[in-house]
XYZ file of N, CA and C in Angstrom:
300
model
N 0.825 -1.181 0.000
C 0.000 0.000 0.000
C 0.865 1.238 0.000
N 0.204 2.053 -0.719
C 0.882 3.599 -0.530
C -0.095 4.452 0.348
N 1.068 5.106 0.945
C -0.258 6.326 1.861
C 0.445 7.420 1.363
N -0.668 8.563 1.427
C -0.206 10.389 1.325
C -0.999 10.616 2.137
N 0.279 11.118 3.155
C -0.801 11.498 4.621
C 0.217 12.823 4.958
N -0.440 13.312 5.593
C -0.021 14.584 6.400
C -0.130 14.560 8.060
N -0.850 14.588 8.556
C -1.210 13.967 9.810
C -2.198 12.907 10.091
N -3.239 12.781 8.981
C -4.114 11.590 8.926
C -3.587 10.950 7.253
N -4.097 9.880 7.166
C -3.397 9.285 5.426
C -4.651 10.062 4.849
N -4.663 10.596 3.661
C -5.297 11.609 2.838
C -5.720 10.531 1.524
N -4.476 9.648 1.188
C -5.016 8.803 0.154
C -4.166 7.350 0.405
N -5.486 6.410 0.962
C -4.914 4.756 1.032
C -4.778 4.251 -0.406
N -3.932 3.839 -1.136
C -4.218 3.285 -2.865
C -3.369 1.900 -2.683
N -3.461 1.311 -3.274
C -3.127 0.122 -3.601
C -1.821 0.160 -5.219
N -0.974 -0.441 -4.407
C 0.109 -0.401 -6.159
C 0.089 -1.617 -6.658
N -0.336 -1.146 -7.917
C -0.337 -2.477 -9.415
C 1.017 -2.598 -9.915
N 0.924 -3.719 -10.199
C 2.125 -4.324 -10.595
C 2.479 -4.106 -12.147
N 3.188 -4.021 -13.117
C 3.498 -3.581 -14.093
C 3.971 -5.071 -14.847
N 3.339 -5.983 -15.475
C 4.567 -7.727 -15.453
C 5.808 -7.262 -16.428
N 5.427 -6.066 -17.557
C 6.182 -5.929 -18.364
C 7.711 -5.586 -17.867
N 7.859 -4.127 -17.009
C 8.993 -3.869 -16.451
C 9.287 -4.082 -15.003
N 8.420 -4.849 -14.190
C 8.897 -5.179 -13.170
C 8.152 -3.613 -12.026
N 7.614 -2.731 -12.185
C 7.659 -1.615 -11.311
C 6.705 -1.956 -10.725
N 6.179 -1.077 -9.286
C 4.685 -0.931 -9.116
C 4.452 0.032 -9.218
N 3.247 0.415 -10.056
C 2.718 2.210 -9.717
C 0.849 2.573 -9.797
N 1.053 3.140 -9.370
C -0.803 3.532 -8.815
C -1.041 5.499 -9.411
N -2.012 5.446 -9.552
C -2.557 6.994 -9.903
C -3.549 7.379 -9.253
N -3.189 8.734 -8.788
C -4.266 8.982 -7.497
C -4.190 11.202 -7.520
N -5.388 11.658 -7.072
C -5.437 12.851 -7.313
C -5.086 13.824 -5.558
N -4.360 14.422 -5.906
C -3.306 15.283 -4.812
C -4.587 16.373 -3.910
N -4.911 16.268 -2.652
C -5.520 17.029 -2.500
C -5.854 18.586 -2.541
N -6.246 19.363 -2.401
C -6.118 21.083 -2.805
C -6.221 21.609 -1.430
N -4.721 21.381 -0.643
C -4.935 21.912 0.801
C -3.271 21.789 0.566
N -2.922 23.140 1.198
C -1.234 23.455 1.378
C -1.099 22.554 2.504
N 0.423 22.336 2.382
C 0.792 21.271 3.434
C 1.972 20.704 2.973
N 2.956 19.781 3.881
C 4.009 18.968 4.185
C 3.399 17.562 4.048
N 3.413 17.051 2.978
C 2.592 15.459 2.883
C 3.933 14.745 2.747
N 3.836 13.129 2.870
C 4.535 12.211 2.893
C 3.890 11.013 1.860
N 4.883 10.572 0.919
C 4.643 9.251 0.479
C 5.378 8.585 1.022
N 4.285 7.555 1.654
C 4.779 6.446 2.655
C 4.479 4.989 2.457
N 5.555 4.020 2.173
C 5.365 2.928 1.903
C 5.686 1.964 3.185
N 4.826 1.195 3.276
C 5.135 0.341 4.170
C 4.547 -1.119 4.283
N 5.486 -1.855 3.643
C 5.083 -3.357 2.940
C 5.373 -4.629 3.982
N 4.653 -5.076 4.039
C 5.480 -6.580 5.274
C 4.650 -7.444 5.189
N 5.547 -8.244 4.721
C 4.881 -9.767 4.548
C 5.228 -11.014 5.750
N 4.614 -11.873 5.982
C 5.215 -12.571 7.069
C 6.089 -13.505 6.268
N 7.408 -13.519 6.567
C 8.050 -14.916 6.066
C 8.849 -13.886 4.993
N 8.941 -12.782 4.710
C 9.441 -12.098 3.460
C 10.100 -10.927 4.527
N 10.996 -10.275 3.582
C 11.591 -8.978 3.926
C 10.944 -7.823 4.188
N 10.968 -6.898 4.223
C 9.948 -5.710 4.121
C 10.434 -4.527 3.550
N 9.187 -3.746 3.458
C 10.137 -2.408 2.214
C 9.418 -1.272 3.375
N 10.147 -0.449 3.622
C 9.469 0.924 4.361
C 10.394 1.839 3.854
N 9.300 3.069 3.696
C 10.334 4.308 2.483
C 9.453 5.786 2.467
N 9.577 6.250 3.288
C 8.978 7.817 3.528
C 9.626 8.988 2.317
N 8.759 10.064 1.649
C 9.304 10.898 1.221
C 8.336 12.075 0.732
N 9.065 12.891 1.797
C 8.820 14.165 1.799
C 8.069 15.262 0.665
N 6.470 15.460 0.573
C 6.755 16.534 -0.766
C 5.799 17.657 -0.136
N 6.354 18.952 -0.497
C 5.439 19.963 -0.397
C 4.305 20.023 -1.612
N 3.072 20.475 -1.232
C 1.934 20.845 -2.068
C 1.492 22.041 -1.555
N 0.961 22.578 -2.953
C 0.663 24.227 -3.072
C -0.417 24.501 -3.752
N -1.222 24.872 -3.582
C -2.522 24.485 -4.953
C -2.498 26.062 -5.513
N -3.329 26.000 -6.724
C -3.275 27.279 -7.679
C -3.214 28.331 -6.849
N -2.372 29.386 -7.430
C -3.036 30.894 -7.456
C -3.868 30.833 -8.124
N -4.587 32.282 -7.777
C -5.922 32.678 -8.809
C -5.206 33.198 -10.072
N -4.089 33.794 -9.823
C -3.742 34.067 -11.374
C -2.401 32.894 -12.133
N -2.760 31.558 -11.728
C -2.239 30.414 -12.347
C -3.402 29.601 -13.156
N -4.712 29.807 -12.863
C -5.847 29.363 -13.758
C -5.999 29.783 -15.042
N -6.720 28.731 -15.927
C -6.709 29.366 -16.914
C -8.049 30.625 -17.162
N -7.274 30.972 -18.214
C -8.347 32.412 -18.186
C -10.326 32.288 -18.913
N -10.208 31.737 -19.460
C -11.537 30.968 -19.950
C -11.926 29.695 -18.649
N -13.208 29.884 -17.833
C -13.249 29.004 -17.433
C -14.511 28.259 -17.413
N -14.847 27.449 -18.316
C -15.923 26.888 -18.780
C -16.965 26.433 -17.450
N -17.269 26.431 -16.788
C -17.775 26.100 -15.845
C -18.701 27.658 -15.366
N -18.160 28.686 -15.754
C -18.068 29.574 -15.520
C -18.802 30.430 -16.534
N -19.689 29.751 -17.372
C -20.080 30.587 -18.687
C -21.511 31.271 -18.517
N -22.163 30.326 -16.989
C -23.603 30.874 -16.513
C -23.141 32.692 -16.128
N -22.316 32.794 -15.525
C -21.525 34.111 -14.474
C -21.159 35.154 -15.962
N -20.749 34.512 -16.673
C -20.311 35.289 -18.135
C -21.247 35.976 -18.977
N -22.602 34.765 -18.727
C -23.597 35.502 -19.622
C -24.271 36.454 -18.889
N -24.183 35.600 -17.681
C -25.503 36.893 -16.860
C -24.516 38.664 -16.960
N -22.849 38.253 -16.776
C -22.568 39.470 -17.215
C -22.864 40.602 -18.525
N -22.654 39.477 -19.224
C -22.935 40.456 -20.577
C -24.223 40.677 -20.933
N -25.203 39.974 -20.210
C -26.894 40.908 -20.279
C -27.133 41.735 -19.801
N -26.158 42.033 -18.369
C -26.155 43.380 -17.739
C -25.330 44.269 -17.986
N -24.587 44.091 -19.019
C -24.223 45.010 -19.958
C -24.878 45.482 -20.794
N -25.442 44.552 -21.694
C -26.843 44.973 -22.542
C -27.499 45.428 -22.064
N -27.962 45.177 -20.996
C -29.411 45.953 -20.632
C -28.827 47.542 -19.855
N -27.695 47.632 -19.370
C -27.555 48.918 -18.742
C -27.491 49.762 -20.284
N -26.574 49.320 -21.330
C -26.969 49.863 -22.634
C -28.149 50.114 -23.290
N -28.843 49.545 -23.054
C -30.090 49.895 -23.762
C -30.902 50.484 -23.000
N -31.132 50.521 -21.716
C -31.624 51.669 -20.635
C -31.213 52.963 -21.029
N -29.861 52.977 -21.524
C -29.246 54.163 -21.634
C -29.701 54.998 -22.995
N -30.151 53.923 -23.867
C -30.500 54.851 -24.925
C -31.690 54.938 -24.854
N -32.598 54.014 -24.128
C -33.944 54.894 -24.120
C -34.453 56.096 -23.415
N -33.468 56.208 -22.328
C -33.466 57.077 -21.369
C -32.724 58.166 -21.700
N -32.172 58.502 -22.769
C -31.203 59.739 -23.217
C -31.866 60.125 -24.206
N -32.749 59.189 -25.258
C -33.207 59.703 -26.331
C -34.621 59.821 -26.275
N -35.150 59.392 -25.192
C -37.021 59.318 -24.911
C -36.965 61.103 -24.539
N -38.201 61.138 -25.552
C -38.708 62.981 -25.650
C -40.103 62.890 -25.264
N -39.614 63.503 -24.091
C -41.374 63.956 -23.369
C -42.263 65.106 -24.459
């Protein structure tokens, strides 16, 4: 098993075996909280050797100005902007050009 823990394990995963080159490796998503995390292995079999292997990584999650600039999720917030653009525009010309 692999852990990424910080003070509690954050992600328990399991490592697959690779038959082609011999490795193990697993894929797993990094949480979005700053911090001092650890990948920590710690293997023991009864009757076998054991593998234990800590290592250190800092995580940092985005700045706001590391996102990308289009953000699709984001297109409800975009439109409602640009209707209230339209509409303060077109207030404006009825209200500048309306003759009592």
């Amino acid at each position: 098993q692999l852990e990424f823990i910080r003070m509690d394990p954050f992600e328990l995963v399991t490592l697959e075996h690779d038959d082609d080159t011999g490795h193990y490796w697993t894929q797993f998503r990094v949480p979005d909280i700053f911090g001092h995390f650890q990948f920590r292995i710690d293997y023991q079999r009864h009757g076998f050797g054991f593998v234990w292997s800590s290592i250190p990584v800092a995580v940092r999650p985005y700045q706001h100005n590391e996102y990308g600039r289009f953000l699709p999720t984001a297109a409800p917030y975009y439109a409602a902007t640009l209707s209230l653009v339209a509409g303060v525009f077109v207030f404006s010309v009825i209200f500048l050009y309306n003759v009592h």
